[in-house]
Coordinates of C-alpha atoms in Angstrom, one line a residue:
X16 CA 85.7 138.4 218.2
X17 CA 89.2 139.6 217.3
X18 CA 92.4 137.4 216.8
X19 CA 96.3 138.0 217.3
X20 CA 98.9 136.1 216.1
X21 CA 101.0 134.9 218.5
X22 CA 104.8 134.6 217.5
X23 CA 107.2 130.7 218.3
X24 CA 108.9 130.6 221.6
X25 CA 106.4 133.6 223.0
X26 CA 104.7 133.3 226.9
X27 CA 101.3 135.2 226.9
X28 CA 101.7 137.2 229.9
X29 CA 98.1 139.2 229.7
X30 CA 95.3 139.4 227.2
X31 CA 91.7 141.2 227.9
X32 CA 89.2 143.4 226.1
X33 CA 88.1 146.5 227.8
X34 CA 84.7 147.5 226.6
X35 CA 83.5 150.6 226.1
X36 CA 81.6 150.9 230.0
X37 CA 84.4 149.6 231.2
X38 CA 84.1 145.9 232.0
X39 CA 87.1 143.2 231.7
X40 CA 86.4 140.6 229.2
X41 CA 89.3 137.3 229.4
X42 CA 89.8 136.3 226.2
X43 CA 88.8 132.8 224.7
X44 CA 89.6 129.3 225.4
X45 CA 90.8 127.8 222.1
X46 CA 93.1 124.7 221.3
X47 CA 94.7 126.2 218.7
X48 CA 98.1 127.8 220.6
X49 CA 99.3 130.4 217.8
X50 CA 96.4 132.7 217.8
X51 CA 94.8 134.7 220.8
X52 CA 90.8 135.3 220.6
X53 CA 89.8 138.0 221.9
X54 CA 86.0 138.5 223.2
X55 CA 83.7 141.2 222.9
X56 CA 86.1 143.5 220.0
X57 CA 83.6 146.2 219.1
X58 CA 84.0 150.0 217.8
X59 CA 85.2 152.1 221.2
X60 CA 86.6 148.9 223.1
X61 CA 90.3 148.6 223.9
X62 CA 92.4 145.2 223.5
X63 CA 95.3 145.1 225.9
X64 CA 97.7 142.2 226.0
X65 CA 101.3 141.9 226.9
X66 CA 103.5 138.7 225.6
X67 CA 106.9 138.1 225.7
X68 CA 109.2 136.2 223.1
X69 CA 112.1 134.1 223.8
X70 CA 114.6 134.4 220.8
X71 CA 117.8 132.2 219.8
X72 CA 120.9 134.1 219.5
X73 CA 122.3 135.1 215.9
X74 CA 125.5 133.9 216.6
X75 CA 125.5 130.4 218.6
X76 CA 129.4 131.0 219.6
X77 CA 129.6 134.1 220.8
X78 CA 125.6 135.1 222.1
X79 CA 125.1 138.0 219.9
X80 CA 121.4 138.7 219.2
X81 CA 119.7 140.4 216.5
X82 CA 115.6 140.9 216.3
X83 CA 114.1 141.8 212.5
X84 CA 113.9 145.5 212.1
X85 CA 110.3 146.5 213.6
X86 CA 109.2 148.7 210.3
X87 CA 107.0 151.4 211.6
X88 CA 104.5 151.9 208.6
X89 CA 102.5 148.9 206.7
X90 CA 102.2 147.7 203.6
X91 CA 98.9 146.4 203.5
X92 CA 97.3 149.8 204.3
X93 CA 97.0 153.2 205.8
X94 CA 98.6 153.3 209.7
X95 CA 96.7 154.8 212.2
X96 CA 99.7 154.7 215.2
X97 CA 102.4 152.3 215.5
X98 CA 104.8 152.4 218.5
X99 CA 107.9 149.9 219.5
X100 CA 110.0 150.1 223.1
X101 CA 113.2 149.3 224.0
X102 CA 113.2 148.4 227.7
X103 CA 116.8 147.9 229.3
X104 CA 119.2 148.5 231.9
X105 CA 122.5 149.9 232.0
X106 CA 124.2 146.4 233.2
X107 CA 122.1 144.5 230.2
X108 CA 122.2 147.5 227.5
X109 CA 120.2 146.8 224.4
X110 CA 121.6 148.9 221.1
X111 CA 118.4 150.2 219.2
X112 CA 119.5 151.7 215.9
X113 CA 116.5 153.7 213.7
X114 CA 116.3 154.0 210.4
X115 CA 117.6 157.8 209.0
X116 CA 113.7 159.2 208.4
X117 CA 112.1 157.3 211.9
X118 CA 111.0 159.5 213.9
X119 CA 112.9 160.4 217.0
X120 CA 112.3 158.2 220.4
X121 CA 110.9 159.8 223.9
X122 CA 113.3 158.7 226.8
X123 CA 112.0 157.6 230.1
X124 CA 113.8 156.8 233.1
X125 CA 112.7 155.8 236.4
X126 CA 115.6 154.4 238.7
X127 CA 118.1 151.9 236.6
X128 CA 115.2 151.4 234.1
X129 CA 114.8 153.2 230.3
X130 CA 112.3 153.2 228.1
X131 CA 113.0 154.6 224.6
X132 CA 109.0 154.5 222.7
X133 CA 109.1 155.2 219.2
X134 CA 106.1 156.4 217.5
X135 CA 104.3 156.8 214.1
X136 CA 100.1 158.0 213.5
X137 CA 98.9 158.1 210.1
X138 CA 101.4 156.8 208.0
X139 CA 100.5 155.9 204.3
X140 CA 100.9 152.4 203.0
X141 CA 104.8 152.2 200.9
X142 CA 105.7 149.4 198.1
X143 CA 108.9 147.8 198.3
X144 CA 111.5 148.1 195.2
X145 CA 113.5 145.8 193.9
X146 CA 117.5 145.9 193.4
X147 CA 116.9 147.8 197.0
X148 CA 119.8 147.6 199.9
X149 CA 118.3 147.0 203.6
X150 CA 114.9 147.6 202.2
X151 CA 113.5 148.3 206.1
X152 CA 115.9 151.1 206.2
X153 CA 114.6 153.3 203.4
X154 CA 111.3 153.3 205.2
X155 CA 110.8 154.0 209.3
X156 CA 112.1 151.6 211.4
X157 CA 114.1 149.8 214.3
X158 CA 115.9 147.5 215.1
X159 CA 116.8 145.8 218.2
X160 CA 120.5 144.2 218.9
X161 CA 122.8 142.8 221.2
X162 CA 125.9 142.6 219.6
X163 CA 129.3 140.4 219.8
X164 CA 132.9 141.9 220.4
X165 CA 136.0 140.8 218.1
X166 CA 137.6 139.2 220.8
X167 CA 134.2 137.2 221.9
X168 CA 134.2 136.5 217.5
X169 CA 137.9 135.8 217.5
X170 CA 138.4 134.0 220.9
X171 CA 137.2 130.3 219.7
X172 CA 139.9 130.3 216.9
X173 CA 142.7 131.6 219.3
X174 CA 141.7 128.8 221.3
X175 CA 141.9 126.4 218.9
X176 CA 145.7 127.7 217.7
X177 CA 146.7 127.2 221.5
X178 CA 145.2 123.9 222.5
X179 CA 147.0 122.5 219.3
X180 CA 150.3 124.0 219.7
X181 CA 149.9 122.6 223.8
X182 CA 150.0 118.9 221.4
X183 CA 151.4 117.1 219.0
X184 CA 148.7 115.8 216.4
X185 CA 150.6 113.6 213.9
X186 CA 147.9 113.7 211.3
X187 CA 148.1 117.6 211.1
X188 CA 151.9 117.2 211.2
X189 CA 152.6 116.8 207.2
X190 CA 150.3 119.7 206.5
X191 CA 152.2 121.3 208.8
X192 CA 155.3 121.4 206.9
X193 CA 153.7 122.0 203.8
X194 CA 152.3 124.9 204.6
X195 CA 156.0 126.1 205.9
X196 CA 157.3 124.9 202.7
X197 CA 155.0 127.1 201.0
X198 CA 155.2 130.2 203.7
X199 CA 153.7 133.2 201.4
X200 CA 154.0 132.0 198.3
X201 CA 150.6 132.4 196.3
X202 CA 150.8 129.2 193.9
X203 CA 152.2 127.1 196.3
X204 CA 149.8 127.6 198.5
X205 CA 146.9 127.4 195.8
X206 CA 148.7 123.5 195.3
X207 CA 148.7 123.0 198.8
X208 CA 144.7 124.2 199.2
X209 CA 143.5 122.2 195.8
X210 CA 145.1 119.4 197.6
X211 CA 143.5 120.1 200.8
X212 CA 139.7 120.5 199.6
X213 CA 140.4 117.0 197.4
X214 CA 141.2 115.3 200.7
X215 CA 138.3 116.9 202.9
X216 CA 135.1 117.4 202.4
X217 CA 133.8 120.9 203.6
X218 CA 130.8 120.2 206.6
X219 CA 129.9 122.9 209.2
X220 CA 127.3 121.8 211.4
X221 CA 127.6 125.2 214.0
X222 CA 129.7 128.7 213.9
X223 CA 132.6 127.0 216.0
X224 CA 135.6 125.9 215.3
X225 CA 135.8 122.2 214.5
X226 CA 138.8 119.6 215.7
X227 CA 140.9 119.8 212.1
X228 CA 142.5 116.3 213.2
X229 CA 139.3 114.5 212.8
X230 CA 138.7 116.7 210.1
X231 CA 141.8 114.5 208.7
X232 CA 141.0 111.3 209.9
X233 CA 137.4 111.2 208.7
X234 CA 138.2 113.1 205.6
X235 CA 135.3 115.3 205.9
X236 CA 134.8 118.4 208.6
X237 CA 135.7 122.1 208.9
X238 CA 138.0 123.5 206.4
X239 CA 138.2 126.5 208.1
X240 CA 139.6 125.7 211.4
X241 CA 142.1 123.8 209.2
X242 CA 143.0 126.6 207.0
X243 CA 143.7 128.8 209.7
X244 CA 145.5 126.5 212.0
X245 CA 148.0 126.3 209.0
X246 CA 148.2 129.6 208.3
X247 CA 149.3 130.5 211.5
X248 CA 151.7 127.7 211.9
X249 CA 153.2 129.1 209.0
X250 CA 153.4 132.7 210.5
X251 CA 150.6 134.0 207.5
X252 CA 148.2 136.2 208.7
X253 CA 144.9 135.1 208.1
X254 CA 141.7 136.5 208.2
X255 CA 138.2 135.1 209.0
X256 CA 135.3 136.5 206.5
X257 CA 131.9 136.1 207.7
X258 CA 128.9 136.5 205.5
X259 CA 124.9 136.5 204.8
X260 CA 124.1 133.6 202.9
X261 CA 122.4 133.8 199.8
X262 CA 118.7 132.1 199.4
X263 CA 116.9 131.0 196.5
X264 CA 113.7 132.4 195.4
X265 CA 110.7 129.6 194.5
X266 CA 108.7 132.6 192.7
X267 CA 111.8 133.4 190.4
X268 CA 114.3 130.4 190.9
X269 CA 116.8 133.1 191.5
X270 CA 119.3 133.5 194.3
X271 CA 119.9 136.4 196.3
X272 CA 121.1 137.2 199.7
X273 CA 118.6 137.2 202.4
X274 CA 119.4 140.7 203.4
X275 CA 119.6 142.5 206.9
X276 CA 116.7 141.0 208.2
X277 CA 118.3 137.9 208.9
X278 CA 121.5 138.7 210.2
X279 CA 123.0 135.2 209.8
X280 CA 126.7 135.7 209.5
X281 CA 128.2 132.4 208.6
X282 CA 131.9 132.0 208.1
X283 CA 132.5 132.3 204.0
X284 CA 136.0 132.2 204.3
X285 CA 139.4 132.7 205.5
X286 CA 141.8 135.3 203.5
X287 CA 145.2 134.6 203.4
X288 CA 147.9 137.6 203.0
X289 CA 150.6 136.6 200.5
X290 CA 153.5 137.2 198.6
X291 CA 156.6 138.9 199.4
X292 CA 157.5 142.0 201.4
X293 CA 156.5 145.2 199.2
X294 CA 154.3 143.2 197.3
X295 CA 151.5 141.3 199.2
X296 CA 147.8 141.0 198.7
X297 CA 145.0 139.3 200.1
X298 CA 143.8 136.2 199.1
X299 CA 140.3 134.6 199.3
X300 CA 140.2 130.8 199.8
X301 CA 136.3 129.7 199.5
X302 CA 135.5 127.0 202.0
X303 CA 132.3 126.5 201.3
X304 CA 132.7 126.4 197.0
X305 CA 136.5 125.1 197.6
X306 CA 138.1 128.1 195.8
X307 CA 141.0 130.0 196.3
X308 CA 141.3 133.8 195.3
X309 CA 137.6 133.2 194.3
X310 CA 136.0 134.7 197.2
X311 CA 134.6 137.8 195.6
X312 CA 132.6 136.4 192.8
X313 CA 130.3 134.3 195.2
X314 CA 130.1 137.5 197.8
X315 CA 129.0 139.9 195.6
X316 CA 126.3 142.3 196.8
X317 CA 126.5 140.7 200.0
X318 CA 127.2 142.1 203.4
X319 CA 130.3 140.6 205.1
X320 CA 132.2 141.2 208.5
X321 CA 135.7 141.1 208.2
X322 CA 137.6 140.4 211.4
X323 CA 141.6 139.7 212.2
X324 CA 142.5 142.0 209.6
X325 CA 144.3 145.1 209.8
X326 CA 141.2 147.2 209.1
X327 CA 139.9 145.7 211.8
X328 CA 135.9 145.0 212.2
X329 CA 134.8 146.8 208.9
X330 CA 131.1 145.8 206.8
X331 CA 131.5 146.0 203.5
X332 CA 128.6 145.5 200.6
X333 CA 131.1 143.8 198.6
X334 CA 134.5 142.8 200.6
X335 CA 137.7 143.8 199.1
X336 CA 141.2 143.9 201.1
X337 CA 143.4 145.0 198.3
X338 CA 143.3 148.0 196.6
X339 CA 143.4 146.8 193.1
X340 CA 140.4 146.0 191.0
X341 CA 138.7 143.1 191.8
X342 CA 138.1 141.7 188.1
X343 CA 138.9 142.5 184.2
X344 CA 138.5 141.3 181.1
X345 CA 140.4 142.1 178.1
X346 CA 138.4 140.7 174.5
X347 CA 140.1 140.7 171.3
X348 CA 138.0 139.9 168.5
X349 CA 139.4 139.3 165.0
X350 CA 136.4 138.8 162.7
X351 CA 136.3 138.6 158.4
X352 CA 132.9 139.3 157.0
X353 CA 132.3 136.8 153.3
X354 CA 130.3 138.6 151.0
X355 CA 127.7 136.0 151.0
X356 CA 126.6 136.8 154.7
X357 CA 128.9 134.7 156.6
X358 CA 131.6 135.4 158.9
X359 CA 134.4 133.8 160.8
X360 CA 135.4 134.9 164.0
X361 CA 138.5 134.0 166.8
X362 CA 137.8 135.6 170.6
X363 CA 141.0 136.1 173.1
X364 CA 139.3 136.7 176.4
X365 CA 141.6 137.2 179.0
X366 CA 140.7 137.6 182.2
X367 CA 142.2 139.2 185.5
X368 CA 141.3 139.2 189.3
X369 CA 139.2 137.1 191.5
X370 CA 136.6 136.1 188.8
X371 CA 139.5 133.4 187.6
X372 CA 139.2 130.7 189.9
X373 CA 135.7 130.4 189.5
X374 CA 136.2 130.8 185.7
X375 CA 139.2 127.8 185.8
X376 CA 136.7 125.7 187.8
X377 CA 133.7 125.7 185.2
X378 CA 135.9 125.2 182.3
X379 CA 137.5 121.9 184.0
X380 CA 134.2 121.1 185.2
X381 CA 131.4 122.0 182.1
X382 CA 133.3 123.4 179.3
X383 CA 130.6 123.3 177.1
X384 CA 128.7 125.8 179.4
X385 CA 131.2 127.7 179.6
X386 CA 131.5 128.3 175.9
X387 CA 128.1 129.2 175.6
X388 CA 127.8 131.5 178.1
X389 CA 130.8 133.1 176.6
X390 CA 129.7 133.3 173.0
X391 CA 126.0 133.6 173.5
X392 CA 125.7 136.9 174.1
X393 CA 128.2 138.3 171.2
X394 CA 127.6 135.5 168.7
X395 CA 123.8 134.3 169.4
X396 CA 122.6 131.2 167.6
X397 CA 125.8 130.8 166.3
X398 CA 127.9 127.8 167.3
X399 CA 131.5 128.0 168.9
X400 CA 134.5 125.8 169.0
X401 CA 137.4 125.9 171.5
X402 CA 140.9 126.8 170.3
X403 CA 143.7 124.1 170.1
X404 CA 145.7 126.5 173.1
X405 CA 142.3 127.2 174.7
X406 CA 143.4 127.8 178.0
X407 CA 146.7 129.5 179.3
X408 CA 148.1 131.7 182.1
X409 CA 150.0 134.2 181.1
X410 CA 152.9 135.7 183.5
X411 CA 150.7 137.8 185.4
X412 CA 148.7 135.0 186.5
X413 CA 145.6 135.9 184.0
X414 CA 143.4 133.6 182.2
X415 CA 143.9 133.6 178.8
X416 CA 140.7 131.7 176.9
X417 CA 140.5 131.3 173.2
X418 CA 137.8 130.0 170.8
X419 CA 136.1 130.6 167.6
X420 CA 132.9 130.4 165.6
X421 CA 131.3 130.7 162.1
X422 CA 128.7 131.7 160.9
X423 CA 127.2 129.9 157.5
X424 CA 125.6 132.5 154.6
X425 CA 122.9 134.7 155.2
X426 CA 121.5 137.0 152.3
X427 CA 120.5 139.4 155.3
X428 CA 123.8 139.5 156.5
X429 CA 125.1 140.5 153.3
X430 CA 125.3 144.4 153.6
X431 CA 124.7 144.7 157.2
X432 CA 125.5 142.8 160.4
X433 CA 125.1 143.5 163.9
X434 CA 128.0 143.0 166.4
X435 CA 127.6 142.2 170.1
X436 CA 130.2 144.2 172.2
X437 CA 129.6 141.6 175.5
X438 CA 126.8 142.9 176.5
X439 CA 126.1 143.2 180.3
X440 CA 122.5 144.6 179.8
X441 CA 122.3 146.8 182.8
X442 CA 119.5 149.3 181.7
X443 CA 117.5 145.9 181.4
X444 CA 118.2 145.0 184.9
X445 CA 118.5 148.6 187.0
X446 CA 116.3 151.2 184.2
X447 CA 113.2 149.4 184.4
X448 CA 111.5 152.1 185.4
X449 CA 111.4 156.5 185.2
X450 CA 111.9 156.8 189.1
X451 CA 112.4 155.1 192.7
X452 CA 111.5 156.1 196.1
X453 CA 113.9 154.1 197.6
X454 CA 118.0 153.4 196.8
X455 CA 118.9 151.3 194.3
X456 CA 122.0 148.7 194.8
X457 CA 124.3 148.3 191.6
X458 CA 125.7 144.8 192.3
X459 CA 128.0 144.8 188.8
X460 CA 131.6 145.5 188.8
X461 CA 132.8 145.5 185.5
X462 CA 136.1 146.8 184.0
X463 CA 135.9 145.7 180.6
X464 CA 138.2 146.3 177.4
X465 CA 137.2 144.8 173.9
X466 CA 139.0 145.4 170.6
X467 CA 136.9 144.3 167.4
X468 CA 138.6 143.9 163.9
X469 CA 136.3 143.3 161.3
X470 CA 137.4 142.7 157.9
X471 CA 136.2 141.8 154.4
X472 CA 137.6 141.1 151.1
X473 CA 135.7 143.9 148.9
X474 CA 134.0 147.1 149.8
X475 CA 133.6 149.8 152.4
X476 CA 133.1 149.4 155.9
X477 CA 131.4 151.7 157.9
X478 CA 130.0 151.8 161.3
X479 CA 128.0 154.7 164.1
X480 CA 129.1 154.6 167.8
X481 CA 127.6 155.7 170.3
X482 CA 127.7 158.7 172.7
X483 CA 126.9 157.4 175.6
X484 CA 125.6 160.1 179.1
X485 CA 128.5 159.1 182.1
X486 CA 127.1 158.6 185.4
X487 CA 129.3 158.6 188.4
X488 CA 129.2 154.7 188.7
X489 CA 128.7 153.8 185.2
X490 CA 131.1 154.7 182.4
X491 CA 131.5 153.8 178.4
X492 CA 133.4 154.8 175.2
X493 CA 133.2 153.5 172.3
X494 CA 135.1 155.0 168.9
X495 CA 136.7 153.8 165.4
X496 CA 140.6 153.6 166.1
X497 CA 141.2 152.6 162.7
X498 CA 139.4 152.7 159.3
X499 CA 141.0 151.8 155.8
X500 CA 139.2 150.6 152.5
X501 CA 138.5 146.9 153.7
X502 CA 139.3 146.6 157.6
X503 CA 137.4 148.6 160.6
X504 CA 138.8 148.4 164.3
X505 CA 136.8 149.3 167.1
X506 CA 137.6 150.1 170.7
X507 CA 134.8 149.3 173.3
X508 CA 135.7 150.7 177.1
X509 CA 133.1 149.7 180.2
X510 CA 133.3 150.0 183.4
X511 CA 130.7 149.8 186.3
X512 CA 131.1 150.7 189.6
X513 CA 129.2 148.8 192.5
X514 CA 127.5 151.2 195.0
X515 CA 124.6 153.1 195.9
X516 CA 122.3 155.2 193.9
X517 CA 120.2 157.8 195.7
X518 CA 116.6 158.0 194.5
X519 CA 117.0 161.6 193.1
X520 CA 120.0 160.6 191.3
X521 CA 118.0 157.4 190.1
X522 CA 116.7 159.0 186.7
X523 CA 119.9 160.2 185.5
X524 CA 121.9 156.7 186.3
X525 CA 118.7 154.5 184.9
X526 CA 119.0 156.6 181.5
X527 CA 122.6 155.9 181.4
X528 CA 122.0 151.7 181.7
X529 CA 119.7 152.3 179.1
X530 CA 121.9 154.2 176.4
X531 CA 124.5 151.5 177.2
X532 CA 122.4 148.9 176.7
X533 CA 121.7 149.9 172.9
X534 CA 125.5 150.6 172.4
X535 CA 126.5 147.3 173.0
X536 CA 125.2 145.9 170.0
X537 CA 126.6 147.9 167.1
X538 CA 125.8 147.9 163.8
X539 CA 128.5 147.5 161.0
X540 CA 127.5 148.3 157.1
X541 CA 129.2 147.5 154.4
X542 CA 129.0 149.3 150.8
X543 CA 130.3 147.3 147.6
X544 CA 130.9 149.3 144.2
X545 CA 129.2 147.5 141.1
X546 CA 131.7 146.1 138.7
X547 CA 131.9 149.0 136.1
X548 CA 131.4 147.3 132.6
X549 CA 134.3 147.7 129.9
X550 CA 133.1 150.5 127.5
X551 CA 132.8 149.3 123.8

């Protein structure tokens, strides 16, 4: 007796055992619907079956259709032969893409009809990686598609923009002006969206377009269609972001995206292009989280589709429509070192780029959090304080955030201490191991610059940077820009690129994370002459 599996929404359209002197055996009657017995499954005897399953399009507005890459090798063990075809017509084309090391398909035809078969014999069992982009694509395999156009993506929300200007809706009509009152105008528009997502909640139930009146009226509904009916009234051009969405993991209670397998590309967003002529950017307004500019942080190492803008349909690993870096951080750290062990330190973080939306909303919302993420990691088991002026914008639209902490006395802190640099512990995340088979995905993007000034009121201060190996995505300096009898200044530059590593290239970037790992903690000593006694 052998079973198969039979997939949801599949009609069993043959099943039979041919034995080995060639008789026809139907398979069993059971009441159980989801597996297939099979009779008479013995060494030399040949199962055939054919079934056929019905699957729900990706994309519920606009029909496109995506099947789970078919991966051509197991995991479980040794494959004798594996084979998937692509049956289609010219009128009702089917786009099968292969992975870059499938093997190549054999191409039948036989009147309007084409077959594409591709096939695999003894393939060894592989191991999946983690940190690993479209993990079906570094091993052979294909995938099956149907996909949509822009204008079939698009078409819904033109709709909408049209059926609205055809009538006058007066709860949409105050908006309205607002958003012509604020025309391109980044803060006013930032007021004009806070004010928006206080007033309505944010609920999707499908892909579509929602009516943005009732959205009004009921004070809950589809920000999005909203959003984008005022930035057109307001002659803004506007952008619709669709993304995978992330999933949380019950084995590590951590979130990531579901990947390529899935193929679910809900709308994230709607980007908004700003400012004045010569000077405008794109800017991200979160529907889902309620954020605006804030976009980037929650779609990070995520694929997205970017449509309406003027790159057109692009996928991007981590979507950015302005040229400038994404985030920053500049740290200043002004610490004095008592000669009993303790220490006193003020922190200036000021940060830049799209992580400071999401930054502003967790200090209004958990401050205390906030702090101790922030001072965990340089100042552990130490307590922190905010500043009186904690939190400020300066003129270039960066958050400025300010706080302090002390340390009480320590005899082991008395001629050494150890100084975390913000550590972003890389090698802990991506040099795990010596090698890969498969591509690693660097998800960071970091562009950090941190000043330290450490001083003490007697003795020498003295301290070893680090040479650190540069990779191509990974890059660190560290050196003592100033040195006198009782004050030491250090300069700490990071920056991280997001992007692919190659599996060759693996060693050399997972020996970099590792060396930049150990030089973000740094070790400051500090040598204090004895009191020379007065000679008699």
């Amino acid at each position: 007796m052998g079973e198969l599996a039979v997939p949801p929404n599949a009609e069993l359209v043959l099943a039979r055992t041919w034995t080995v002197d060639g008789r026809e055996v139907a398979p069993a009657e059971t009441p159980d619907k989801t597996t297939l017995s099979l009779r008479e499954v013995m060494p030399g005897a040949v199962v055939e079956y054919v079934q056929v399953q019905f699957m729900n399009p990706t994309d519920s507005v606009t029909g496109a259709t995506r099947a789970p890459p078919f991966l051509l090798r197991s995991r479980d063990g040794p494959t004798l032969q594996s084979r998937f075809e692509v049956l289609d017509t010219p009128h009702c084309a089917v786009l099968a893409q292969a992975s870059p090391n499938a093997p190549a398909p054999q191409r039948v035809a036989h009147g309007q009809w084409r077959l594409r078969t591709w096939t695999m014999k003894e393939a060894p069992s592989f191991r999946l990686e983690g940190d690993t982009p479209r993990p079906a694509w570094q091993l052979p395999a294909v995938q099956a598609s149907t996909y949509a156009s822009k204008a079939s993506v698009q078409g819904p929300w033109n709709e909408l923009l049209a059926r609205y200007r055809r009538q006058s809706t007066p709860s949409l009509t105050p908006w309205i002006l607002r958003a012509k009152q604020a025309h391109v105008k980044p803060n006013r528009w930032r007021e004009l969206l806070h004010s928006l997502f206080a007033s309505v909640g944010h609920q999707r139930p499908s892909s579509a377009p929602q009516d943005p009146a009732l959205a009004i009226q009921r004070g809950r509904g589809d920000r999005a269609s909203l959003i984008w009916l005022l930035a057109k009234e307001a002659s803004v051009q506007a952008c619709l972001v669709r993304a995978v969405p992330w999933h949380r993991q019950m084995t590590s209670n951590r979130h990531q995206w579901s990947g390529y397998d899935h193929n679910d590309y809900a709308l994230s967003a709607v980007a908004l292009k700003l400012g004045s002529l010569g000077n405008q950017r794109w800017y991200w307004v979160d529907v889902n989280a309620g954020l605006f500019d804030g976009l980037r942080p929650t779609l990070r190492a995520r694929p997205a589709l970017a449509l309406g803008c003027e790159q057109g349909n692009s996928w991007r690993t981590t979507p950015t429509l302005n040229s400038e870096t994404t985030d920053s951080r500049q740290v200043q750290v002004d610490l004095t070192w008592g000669l009993d062990g303790s220490y006193r330190a003020t922190v200036t973080d000021r940060i830049s780029g799209a992580l400071v939306a999401a930054v502003r909303r967790m200090r209004k919302r958990n401050p205390k959090t906030l702090l101790r993420q922030l001072s965990s990691l340089m100042f552990p088991l130490v307590k922190a304080r905010w500043s009186p002026d904690s939190t400020t914008l300066d003129e270039s639209n960066a958050l400025v955030l300010r706080y302090s902490v002390q340390a009480p006395a320590d005899r082991r802190r008395q001629n050494r201490i150890h100084l975390g640099l913000t550590p972003y512990r890389l090698g802990r995340r991506y040099g795990r191991s010596a090698s890969r088979q498969m591509r690693l995905l660097v998800s960071h993007d970091v562009n950090l610059q941190l000043n330290m000034t450490v001083t003490t009121p007697k003795g020498t201060l003295r301290a070893q940077t680090h040479k650190i190996p540069q990779h191509r995505l990974l890059k660190m300096k560290q050196h003592i820009a100033g040195q006198d009898s009782s004050k030491l200044v250090i300069e700490h530059r990071f920056n991280v690129q997001s992007g692919l590593v190659e599996a060759v290239d693996y060693p050399g970037f997972a020996y970099a994370a590792r060396s930049a790992d150990r030089a973000e903690i740094l070790g400051v000593e500090r040598e204090v002459l004895p009191r020379k006694r007065p000679s008699r």
